[in-house]
Structures are given as C-alpha cells and as structure tokens.
XYZ file of C-alpha atoms in Angstrom:
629
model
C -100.937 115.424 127.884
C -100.593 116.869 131.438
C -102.141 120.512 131.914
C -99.410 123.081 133.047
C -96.676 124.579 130.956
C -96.953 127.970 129.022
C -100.086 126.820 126.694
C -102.109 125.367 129.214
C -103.706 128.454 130.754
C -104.003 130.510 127.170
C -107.308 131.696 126.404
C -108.523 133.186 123.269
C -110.437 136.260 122.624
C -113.762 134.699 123.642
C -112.446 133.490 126.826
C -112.053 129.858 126.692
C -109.206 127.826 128.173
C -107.416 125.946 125.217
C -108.404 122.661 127.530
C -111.627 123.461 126.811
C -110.929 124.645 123.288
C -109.773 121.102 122.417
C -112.101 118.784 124.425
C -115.472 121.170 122.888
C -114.818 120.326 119.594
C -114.017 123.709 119.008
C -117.277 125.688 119.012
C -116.911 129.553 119.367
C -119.216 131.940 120.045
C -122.143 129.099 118.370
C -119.875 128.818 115.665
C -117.899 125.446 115.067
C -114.475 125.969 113.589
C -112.509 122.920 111.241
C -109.681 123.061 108.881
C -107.698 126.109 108.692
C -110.452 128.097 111.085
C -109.776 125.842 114.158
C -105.944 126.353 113.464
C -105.961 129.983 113.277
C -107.577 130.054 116.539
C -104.939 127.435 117.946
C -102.160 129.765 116.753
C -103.255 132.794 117.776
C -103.682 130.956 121.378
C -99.976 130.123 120.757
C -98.958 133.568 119.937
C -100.380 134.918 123.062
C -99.000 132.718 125.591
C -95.803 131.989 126.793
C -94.688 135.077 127.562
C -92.082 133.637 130.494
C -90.394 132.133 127.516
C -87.420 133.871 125.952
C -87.793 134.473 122.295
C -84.587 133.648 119.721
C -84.286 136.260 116.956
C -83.690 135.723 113.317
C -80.912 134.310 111.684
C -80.637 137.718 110.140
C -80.497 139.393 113.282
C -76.906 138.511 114.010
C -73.472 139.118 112.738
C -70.465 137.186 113.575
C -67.189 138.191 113.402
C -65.413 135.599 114.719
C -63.240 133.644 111.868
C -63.748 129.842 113.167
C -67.632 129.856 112.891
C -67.592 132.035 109.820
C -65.488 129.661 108.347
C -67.632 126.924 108.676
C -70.948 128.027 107.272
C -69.109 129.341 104.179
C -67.244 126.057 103.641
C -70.311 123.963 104.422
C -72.390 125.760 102.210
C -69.950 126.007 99.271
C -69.944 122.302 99.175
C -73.480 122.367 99.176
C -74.189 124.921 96.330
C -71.125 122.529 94.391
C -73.296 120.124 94.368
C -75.316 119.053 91.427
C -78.861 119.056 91.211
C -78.650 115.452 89.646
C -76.202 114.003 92.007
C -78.355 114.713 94.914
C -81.648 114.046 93.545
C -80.013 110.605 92.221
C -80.946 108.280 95.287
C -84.399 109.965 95.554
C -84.943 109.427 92.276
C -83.483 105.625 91.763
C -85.417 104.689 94.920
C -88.589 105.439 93.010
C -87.734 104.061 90.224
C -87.389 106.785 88.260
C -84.456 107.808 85.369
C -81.208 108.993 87.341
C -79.319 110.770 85.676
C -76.020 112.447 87.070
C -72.728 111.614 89.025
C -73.315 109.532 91.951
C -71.980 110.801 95.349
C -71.572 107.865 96.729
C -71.040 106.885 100.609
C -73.630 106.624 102.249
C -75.494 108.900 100.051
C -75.683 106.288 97.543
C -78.346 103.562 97.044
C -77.631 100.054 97.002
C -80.532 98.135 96.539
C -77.995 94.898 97.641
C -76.567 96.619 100.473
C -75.664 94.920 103.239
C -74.260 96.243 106.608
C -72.472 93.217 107.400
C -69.918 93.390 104.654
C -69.461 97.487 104.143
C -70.613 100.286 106.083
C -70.123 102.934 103.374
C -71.778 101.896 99.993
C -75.270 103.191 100.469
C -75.852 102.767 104.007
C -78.761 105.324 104.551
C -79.601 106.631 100.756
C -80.909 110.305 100.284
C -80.935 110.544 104.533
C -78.588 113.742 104.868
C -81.043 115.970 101.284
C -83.617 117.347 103.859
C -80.695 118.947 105.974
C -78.982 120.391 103.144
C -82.001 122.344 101.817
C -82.774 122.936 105.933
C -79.146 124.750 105.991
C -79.206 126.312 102.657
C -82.686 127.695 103.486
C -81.049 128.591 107.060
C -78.466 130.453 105.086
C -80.299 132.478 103.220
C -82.003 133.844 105.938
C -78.429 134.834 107.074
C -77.020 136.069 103.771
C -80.072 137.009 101.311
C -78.248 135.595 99.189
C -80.976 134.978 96.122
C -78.742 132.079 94.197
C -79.051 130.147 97.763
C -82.760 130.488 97.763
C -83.211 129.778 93.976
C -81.590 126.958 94.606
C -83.537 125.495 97.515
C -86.481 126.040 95.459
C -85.623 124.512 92.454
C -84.469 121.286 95.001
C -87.777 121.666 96.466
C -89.664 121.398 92.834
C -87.645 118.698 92.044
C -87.604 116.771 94.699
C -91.381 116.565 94.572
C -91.237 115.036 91.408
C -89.897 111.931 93.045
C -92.506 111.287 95.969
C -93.302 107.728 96.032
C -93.921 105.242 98.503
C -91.011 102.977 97.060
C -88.806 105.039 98.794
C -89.901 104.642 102.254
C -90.182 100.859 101.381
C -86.614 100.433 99.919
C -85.337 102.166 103.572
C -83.849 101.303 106.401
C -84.646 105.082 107.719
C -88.267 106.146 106.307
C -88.895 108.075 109.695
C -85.292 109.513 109.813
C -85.719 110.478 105.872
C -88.999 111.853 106.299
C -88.368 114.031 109.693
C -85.592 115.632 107.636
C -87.205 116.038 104.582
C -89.945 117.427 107.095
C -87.524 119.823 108.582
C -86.246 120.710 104.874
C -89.332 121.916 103.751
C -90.984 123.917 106.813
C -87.297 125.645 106.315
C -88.424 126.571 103.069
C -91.421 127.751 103.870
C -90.492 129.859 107.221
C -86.969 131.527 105.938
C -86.929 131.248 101.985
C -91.218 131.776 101.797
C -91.636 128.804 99.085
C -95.010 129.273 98.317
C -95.094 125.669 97.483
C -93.081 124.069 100.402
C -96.178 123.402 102.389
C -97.712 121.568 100.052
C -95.204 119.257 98.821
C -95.037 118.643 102.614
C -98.706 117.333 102.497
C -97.653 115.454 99.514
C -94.655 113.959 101.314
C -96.773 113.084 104.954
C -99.422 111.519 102.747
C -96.829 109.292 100.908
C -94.776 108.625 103.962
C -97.110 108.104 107.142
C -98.471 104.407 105.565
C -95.010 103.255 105.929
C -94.143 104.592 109.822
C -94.779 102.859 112.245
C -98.361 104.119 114.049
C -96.231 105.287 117.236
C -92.382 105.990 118.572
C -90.782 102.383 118.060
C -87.452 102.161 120.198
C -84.095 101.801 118.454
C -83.399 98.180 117.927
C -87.292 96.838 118.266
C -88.152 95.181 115.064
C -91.551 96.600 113.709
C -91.521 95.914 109.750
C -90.879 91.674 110.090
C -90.302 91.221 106.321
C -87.581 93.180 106.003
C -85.680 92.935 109.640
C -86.262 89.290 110.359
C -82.464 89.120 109.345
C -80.936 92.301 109.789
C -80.567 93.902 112.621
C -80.202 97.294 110.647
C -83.643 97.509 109.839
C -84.168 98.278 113.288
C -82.140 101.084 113.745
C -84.834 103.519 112.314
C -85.633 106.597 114.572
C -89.134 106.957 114.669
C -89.091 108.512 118.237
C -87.444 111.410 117.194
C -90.033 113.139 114.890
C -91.903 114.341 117.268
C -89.752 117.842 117.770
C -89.790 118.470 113.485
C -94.161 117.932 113.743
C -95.024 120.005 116.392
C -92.679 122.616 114.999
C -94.337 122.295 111.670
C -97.822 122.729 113.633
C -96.468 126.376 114.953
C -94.865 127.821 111.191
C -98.647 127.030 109.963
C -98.641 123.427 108.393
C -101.567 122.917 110.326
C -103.348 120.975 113.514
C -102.586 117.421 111.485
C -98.490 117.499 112.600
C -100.008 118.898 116.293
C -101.480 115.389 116.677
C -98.967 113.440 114.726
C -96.727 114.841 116.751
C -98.004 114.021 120.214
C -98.696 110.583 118.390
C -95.294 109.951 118.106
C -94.018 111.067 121.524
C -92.186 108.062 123.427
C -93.523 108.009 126.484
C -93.912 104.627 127.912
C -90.636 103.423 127.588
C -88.497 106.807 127.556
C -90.385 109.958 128.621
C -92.540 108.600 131.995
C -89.614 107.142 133.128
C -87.504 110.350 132.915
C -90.208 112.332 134.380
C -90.191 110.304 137.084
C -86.046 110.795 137.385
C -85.504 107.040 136.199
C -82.080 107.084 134.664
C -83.077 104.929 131.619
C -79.994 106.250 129.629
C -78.165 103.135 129.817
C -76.647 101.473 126.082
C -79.285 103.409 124.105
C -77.924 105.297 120.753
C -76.167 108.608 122.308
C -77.514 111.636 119.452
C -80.793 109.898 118.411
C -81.811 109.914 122.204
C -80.536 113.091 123.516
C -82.008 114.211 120.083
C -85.623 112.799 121.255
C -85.383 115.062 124.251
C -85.926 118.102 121.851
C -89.417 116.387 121.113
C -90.193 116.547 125.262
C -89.075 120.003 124.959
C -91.399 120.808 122.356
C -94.085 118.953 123.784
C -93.709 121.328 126.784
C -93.904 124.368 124.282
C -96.089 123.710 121.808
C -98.713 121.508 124.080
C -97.813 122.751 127.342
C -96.245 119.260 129.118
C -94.798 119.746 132.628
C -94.333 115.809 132.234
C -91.947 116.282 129.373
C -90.373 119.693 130.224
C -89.458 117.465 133.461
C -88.444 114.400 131.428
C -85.890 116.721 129.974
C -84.646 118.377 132.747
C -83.948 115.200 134.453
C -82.521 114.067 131.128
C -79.823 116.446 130.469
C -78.499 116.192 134.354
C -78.277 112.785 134.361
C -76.493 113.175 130.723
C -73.909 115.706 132.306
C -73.154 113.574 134.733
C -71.757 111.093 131.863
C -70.033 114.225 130.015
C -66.389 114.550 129.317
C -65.081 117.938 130.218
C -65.587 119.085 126.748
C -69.271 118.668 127.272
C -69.104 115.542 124.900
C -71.132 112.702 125.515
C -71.759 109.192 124.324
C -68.850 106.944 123.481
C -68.736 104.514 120.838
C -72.695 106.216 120.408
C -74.044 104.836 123.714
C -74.952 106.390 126.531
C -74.030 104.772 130.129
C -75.597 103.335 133.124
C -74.870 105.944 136.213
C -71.989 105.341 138.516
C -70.447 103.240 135.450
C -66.809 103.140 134.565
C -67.755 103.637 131.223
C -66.234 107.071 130.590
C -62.745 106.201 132.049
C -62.655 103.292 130.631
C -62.965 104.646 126.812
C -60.265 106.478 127.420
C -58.267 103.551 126.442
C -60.620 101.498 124.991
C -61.883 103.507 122.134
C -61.048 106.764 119.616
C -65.022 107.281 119.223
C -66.016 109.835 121.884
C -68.338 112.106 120.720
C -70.224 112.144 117.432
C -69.693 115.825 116.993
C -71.783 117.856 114.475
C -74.778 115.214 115.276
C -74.302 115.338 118.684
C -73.407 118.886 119.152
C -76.640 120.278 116.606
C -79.021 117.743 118.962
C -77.155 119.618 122.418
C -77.259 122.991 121.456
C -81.142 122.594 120.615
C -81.793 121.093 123.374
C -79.857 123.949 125.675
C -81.606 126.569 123.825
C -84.948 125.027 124.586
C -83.946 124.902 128.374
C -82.728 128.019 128.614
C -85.153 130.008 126.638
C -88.172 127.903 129.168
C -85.929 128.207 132.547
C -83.631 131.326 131.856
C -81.178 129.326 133.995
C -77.543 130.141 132.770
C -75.668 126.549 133.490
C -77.715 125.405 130.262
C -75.910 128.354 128.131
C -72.612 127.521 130.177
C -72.889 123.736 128.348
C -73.811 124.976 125.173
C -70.473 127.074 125.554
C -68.695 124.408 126.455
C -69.540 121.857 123.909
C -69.082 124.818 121.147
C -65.696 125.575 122.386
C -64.464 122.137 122.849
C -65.880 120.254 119.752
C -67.824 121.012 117.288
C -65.727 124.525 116.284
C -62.566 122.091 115.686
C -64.473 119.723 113.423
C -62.292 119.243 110.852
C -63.658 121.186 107.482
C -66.521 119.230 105.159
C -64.871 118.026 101.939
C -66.230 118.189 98.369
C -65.413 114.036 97.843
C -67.936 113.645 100.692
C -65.121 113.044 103.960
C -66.693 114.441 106.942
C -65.941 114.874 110.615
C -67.921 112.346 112.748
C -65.727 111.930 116.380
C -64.383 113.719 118.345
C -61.581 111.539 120.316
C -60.650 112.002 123.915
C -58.599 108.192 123.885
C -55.112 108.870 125.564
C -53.545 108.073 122.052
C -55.819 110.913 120.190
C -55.846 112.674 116.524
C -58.533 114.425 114.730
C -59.092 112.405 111.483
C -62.148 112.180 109.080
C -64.646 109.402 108.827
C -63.759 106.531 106.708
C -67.235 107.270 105.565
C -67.984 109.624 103.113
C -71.987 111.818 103.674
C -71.826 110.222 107.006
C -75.145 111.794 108.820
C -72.371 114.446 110.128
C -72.459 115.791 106.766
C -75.939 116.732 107.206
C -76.201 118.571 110.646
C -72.749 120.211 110.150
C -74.305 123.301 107.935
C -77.307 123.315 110.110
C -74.775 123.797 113.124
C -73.081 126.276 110.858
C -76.213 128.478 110.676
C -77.493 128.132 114.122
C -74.909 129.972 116.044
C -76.648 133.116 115.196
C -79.264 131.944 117.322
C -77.765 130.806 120.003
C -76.210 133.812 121.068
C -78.511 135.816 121.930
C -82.460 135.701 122.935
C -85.457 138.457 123.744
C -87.685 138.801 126.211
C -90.449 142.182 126.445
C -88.111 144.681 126.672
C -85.143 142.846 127.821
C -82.551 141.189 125.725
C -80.004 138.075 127.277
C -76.682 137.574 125.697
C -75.984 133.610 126.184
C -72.605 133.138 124.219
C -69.400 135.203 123.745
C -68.213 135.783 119.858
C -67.387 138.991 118.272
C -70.582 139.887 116.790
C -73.473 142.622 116.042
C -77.211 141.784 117.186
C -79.434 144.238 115.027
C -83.394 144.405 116.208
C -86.244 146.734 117.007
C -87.821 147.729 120.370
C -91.173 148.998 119.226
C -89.871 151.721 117.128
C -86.482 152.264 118.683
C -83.918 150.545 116.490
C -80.788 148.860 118.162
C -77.757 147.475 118.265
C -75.509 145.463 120.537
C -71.875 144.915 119.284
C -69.388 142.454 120.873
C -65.904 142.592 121.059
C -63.474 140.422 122.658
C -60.823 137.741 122.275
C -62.339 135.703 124.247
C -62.020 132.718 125.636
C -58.573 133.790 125.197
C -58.797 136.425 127.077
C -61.187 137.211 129.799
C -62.805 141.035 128.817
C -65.976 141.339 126.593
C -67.048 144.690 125.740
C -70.551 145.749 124.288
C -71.926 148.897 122.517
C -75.128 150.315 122.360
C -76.583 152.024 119.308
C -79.775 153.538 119.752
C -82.163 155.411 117.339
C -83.331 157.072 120.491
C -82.938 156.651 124.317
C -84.690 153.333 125.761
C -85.657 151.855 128.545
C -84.424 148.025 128.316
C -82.572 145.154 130.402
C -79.850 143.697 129.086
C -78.614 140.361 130.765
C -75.490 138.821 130.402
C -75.023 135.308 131.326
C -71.928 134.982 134.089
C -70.294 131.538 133.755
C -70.684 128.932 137.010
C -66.901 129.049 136.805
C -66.286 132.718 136.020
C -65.187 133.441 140.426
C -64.807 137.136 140.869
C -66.755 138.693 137.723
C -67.387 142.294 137.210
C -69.706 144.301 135.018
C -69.280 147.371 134.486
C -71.227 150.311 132.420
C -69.420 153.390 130.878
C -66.875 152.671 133.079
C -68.602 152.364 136.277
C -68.524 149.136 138.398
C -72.172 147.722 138.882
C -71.972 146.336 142.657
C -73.711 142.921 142.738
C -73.568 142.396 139.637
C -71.423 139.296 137.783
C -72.770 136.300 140.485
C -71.651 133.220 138.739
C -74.087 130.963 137.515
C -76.669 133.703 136.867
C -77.253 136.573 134.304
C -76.560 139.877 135.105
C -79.186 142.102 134.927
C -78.343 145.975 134.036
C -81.551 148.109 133.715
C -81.318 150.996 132.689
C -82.124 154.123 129.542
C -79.629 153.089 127.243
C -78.306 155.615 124.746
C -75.968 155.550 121.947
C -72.114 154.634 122.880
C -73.237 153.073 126.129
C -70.689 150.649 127.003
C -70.870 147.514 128.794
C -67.485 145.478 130.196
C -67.583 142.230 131.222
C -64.288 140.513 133.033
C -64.650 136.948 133.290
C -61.772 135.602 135.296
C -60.264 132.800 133.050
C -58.535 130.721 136.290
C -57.018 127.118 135.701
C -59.521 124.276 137.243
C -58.940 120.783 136.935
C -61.753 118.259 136.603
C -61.576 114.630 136.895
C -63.121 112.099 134.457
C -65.078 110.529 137.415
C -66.177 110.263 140.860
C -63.887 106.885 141.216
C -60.606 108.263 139.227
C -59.519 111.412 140.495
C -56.271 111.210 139.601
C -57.697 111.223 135.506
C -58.172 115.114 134.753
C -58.576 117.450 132.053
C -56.991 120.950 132.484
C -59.780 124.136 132.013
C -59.342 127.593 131.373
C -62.569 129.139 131.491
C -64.731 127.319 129.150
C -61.435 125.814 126.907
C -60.121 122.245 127.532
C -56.112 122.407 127.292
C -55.478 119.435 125.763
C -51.841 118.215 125.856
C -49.581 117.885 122.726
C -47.700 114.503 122.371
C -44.998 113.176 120.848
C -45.959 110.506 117.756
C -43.864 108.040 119.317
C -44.858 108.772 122.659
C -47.766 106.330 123.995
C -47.341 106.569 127.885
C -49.957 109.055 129.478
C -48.334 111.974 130.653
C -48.035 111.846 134.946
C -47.869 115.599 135.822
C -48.760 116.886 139.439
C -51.644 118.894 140.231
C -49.817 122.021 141.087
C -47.543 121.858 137.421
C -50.995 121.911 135.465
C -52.829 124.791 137.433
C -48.983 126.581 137.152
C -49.040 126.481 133.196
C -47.493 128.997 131.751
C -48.760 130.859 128.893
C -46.486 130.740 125.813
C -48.183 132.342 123.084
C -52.182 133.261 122.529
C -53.267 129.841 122.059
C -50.558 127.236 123.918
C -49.764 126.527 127.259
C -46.761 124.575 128.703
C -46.382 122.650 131.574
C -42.656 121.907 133.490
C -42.832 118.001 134.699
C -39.807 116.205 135.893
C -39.949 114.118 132.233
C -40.081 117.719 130.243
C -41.941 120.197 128.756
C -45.488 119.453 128.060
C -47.385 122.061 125.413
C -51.314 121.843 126.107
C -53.767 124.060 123.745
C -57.574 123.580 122.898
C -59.072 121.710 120.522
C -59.669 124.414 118.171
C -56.056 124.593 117.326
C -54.783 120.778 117.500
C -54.627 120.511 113.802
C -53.326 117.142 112.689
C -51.326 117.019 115.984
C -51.436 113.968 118.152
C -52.764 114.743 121.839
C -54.873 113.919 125.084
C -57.681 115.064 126.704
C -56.655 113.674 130.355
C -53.560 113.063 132.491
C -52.919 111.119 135.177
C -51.979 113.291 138.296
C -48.348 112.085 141.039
C-alpha cells in the first residue's frame, strides 16, 4: 500500500503513526497488542481520522416522499418477505447435500447439478448467488422502517442459513467468490443495522468454509484458475474474485476484525487492473461492464479504509474514462462490456443491440462508487452522475415480480421497449432492493457542523448537532420543475453550513434564504455554501434552470443526440410500426413544447413527435437518440 490518503497520517493516543503501528508489530506503551486488542486500537485510529471525508447518515435518518422510489423498496421487499424460508434456503441446502424441502424458485436461483450454459441460460445458472443481497436489503430495510417482522426474519435466515455451511457449496459453484462476498455483505448487514448478535460469527464460520476454495488473490474474469472444473467451460471462469475486496475491508471497519483488513488488501487487483488505472491506462476495453466498475468500489475502499492515493487515483481515472463511454442517461456498458476509447462502440449499439445498460446491477455498483467519490473529493459532478443515472434508469426499472421476472436492461437501440428478462432471479433481482434502500443515503451527507444535500426528492433528513436536534425538509416537483425549497427545524438556534450541490448544467442558479437572494451563490458545478444561525422556519429556495441541451452519442456522430432537460433524458415516443429513426432539426428539439407535466412534443415536417423520460415510458415503444437535418 502507498502512504497518503485519510489513514495514513492517524496516530493513536500514544502517538504513533499507524505506519509504524503496523510495521512494529503493534507494541504500545511496552505492551504488545493481538486479537481483538490490536483491532480496537486500529479502529479507534479509524475513527479519528478522516475528518476531510463527508460522513453518510443512517438509513433511518431520511424520509422520502417521493412515490417512484417509495414504490420500489415496498414492492421489492414484499416479494422478499413472500418468500419462503424453504424456497430460499433450498439451493443452499441441496448444494450441501442436505434435505430440501420446499417449492423451488427456480431461474437462476435454482441448482442444477447438470447445468450447462451452452444449452439454457436460466435453469440454475448461479444457485443461491442473489440470498446474501436479500437479507443485505431486508436488513437495510429495517434500519429504514423498524419494522420487527423484517428483522425477525433476517435472523431466522441468518440461523438457518448457518445450518448449511459446507464446503460442497463453494465446490458445486461456478461463483464461490461472488456467493461468498454477498453472503459476506448479508451478514455484516445483520450485524451493523439489525444487531444479530450472532451474524459475526456465522461470518467466521462462512470465511473459514469458503477461503480454501478462492482463489489466493483477484483472478481476472475469464482466466481459468480451478482446471478440473473449467478445462471445458468457459463459465467456470466467469467468477468475480476481484470484487471482494470493497465487502472485506468494510467488514474490517463494522468490527469483524483485522483478518478481512488483510484479506481484503489480499484480494485487491492491482497488477492487471488497479496500477494501470493509476497510471491513467485506459484498460477498460471488452472487460464485464458492472463486475469492473463494481471492483472500483474496492480501490475506493482501499483509499478509505488503508489510506491508498494509488487506488483513490485508479478510481478517479476510472470513472472519467467510464463517462466518456456513457450514454446520456449515465448508462454504461453495452451488451456488459465496456469499450476501448475513441471506439464506435456506443453508436454502433444503437442498432446493433437492445442490451444497454444492466440497470439495478449497474446502477447499485455507480451510485456506490459516486458516493465514495464524492464523500472523499466533495466535488459535485460525481453527485450530478449519480442524478443522472437515478433519473434516467434505474427509477423506471420495471417492478420485481413474485414468479421471479426481473428488470436487467435498460435499452437505448433505436427500436426500444422496456421488457423483463427472459430470466427469472437474474443477479438484478438481488441489487434491486439494495438500490431500493440506498437512496436514503445518497441524498444527503455530514460533515462537522455542515450538512451537503447531493440529490433532489421530496424528503425529511432528521439528525442531531451535538444537542441541537434538526430537520431539513424538501419540497419540490422536481426535475419537473426547476424550484426546491427547504425548511429548517431547530430545537434551538445553530450555527451550521448547509451546502447544496448546483448541477454543471443548472446556467443561471439562484439560492435564496427567507426570501433573500444570496449573491454568488448557485455556481454550477459546485455546492453552495450558506453559513449561517439557522432557526426554526428558515427557508432555503433553490431555482435550477431546467433549459433544453442536446448531447451527441459521440465525438464522431454529432448528428446522433439525445434531448436533456435538466438531469431527464426526453426520450421520443414511436409508432409500433414505425422503424425509421426520427430526422428532426436541432432547433425543433430545443423548441419542444411542453404538453402536460411529464411529455413533450416536437413539430417536424413528418409530424408530431411526443418525447418524455424514462420514468414514464411504460410499455411504450421509443428512442433514446435522433438523427439531426
């Protein structure tokens, strides 16, 4: 690991640089620390440090009231709690050879000991992979409900699934690594939101039963590693080994100990992924789109936790070169790949494909990896993305359905619908509820003193400052319309920054306070800072100019664009029968006149043409681009 980064200077009560800390064997004061002792002090060094880094509050801290997003955690989680206990232990359990009682769900949920991806990709492609998300978001939302059948359940799972820990399943696997960094995930859930008093230690249980059958290090995606079983079949390569790295270090902070601090540097992928970005390599080109841009949470982590200006840098370098791949929605990836730079990749899939975007995978793996950025670089254009990709994807996924069918792409193709996955408990199914949860903590983040406001839904942030209770509530129709006004409520008069995040395309913002203009204030691309003693019924108004833009797919095909209003895409409506792309000229799209609160329409020489976001296509046919006369 490189020194730097917001661990590298800590010190601990007795002085001692953590460098030192680590390379002394840990001897304090003439005493030498192991075990739970050495961690403590690690922690606390943890604790104490980082105080440049913006803080995200709980998911009880936040109330939404905004009906897409509040939609989708309660229909994700419904399905979840509908779920029986035997159905979703039944792969687990089968895989170790134990009695399985119970309907089978099937898909890929289901085990097939004679499966082959050759013939079928549905029946029992990646058994048991999507049970450590589920108890991740049900544990998620009970820390956003309290509601005690949610965590009664998650324990009971928990208890159960312990029961079946053996190493048959990581043998019978295609995905041990992906299985365990979920089941990983799962269970540090438990612990930190639902306080399992046993999660940790069925964790130990599970690492212990798991780690013999990883591979020692990050293998890449495709490199065979385990030659009995992939000699012929390519699928036992697709394991994601490199990607566990975020899920141990993580563990190592919500007190599993210093064992998943070194696992998890163990598995960071450096040589052939990490160096290279740090070195602003573009090494992006045909790897798998989410698993990768998913890895980059581990460099971001590794900054965090460990204090890595090599991998806060590999993921800087990372996510520009991945915007500059990025569909105005903020998708990325088509057909699951990312691209070589300067390709005509992107343009081409308009045509040449329906699979644009993984969605709920790809958007749960962006907006972590956002957060991250943002909360180490306070820099707003990482919150503008996370916006983007919200707006423009993942909130129109089409709803999770008891049978298993699950959203999987989103697709930008000039011929375009929003259908479900032929698959049923596709890998979608699993980050979907976690997605579902995790708005709450995107929106807003803390800082001593100071609190930022990153994303724009109707909602109430509830904390304490020292022993001042608060409250911020937002209201707004926005991104349909361009005001958003906050209120203060405050136990007593404080002294505080708030910061609101002004969008790079947001020309011409104001912020005002109780009705009085703040003069430099709204600079776009940057938050606005308004210090001041805030009291109870302070308001705050933010006008965000929502002007048309047009951006083009490429550098090479400006005349292929995608019409934006503010953060929204304006996709345009077609006819079933109609196939050509519509040709409409660049003044008719930035001209479109507003019809009702969520459609456009556009006047072309051929006719009308409705365009409205993605969030209300329904089952309509559309497309993302148009060709410009």
């Amino acid at each position: 690991m490189q020194a730097g980064g917001p661990l590298s200077m800590c010190h601990n009560k007795e002085g001692i640089s953590r460098r030192r800390f680590l390379q002394t064997g840990s001897v304090l004061a003439g005493v030498t620390l192991t075990g739970n002792a050495l961690w403590d002090r690690l922690a606390w060094c943890a604790q104490t440090s980082g105080s440049a880094m913006l803080s995200e509050f709980g998911y009880g801290d936040v109330t939404i009231a905004s009906d897409l997003p509040e939609q989708q955690l309660i229909n994700t989680i419904d399905v979840l709690m509908a779920l029986s206990d035997d159905s979703l232990l039944k792969p687990l359990r089968q895989m170790s050879g134990q009695a399985a009682p119970g309907e089978d769900l099937g898909g890929w949920y289901h085990y097939n000991p004679n499966y082959d991806y050759r013939k079928e990709f549905d029946d029992g492609f990646a058994p048991a992979c999507t049970f450590g998300q589920w108890v991740s978001a049900l544990a998620r939302s009970y820390a956003v409900t309290g509601d005690q059948a949610v965590r009664q359940r998650v324990m009971r799972l928990n208890q159960l699934y312990a029961r079946t820990i053996t190493a048959d399943f990581y043998i019978n696997n295609r995905f041990p690594a992906y299985c365990y960094d979920k089941l990983l995930l799962g269970l540090i859930d438990s612990h930190t939101y639902v306080k399992d008093p046993q999660a940790l230690a069925i964790l130990e249980q599970t690492t212990n039963t798991a780690l013999p059958h990883l591979p020692g290090h990050a293998i890449e995606h495709g490199v065979p590693w385990r030659t009995e079983k992939d000699k012929n079949d390519v699928s036992w390569t697709w394991d994601e080994s490199y990607t566990i790295s975020e899920n141990l270090l993580l563990a190592s902070q919500r007190g599993a100990g210093e064992r998943y601090y070194k696992l998890g540097l163990q598995y960071l992928d450096d040589k052939d992924w990490f160096d290279p970005l740090s070195r602003n390599e573009h090494v992006l080109n045909d790897r798998h789109a989410y698993s990768y841009v998913n890895s980059l949470c581990s460099a971001m982590m590794a900054y965090m936790v460990a204090g890595s200006e090599k991998h806060l840098r590999a993921a800087r370098n990372a996510f520009a070169m991945l915007q500059n791949q990025s569909y105005a929605t903020g998708g990325w990836g088509p057909d699951e790949t990312l691209r070589a730079p300067e390709s005509n990749d992107l343009y081409a899939s308009l045509e040449n494909t329906h699979h644009s975007f993984e969605t709920p995978c790809g958007s749960y793996a962006h907006f972590k990896l956002t957060r991250y950025l943002l909360r180490v670089t306070r820099d707003s254009r990482y919150g503008d993305s996370m916006e983007r990709v919200m707006y423009n994807t993942v909130l129109g996924a089409k709803p999770l359905q008891e049978n298993g069918e699950n959203f999987y792409y989103s697709d930008y193709n000039y011929n375009a619908k929003r259908v479900y996955k032929q698959f049923r408990w596709a890998c979608c199914s699993g980050t979907l509820p976690q997605v579902a949860t995790d708005y709450r903590i995107n929106m807003y983040f803390r800082a001593p003193r100071a609190v930022y406001v990153n994303l724009y839904l109707p909602s109430t942030l509830r904390w304490m400052e020292n022993d001042t209770a608060l409250s911020l509530t937002q209201e707004s129709n926005y991104p349909f319309e361009d005001h958003v006004t906050f209120t203060v409520t405050s136990s007593k008069p404080v002294d505080l920054t708030l910061n609101f995040r002004i969008p790079a395309w947001a020309e011409e913002a104001t912020v005002s306070v109780n009705g009085i203009r703040q003069k430099e204030l709204g600079t776009p691309g940057q938050f606005a800072a308004v210090h001041r003693e805030w009291k109870s019924g302070d308001r705050i108004e933010l006008n965000l100019p929502l002007t048309m833009r047009l951006e083009a797919i490429d550098k090479r095909h400006t005349d292929t664009v995608a019409l934006l209003r503010g953060p929204l895409v304006l996709m345009a409506v077609k006819n079933e029968q109609e196939s050509p792309v519509p040709r409409i000229t660049r003044q008719q799209l930035l001209t479109a006149a507003r019809i009702s609160e969520r459609q456009w329409q556009v006047d072309t020489v051929s006719g009308k043409v409705t365009m409205q976001p993605f969030i209300s296509m329904g089952d309509l046919p559309y497309t993302t681009y148009v060709k410009l006369v």
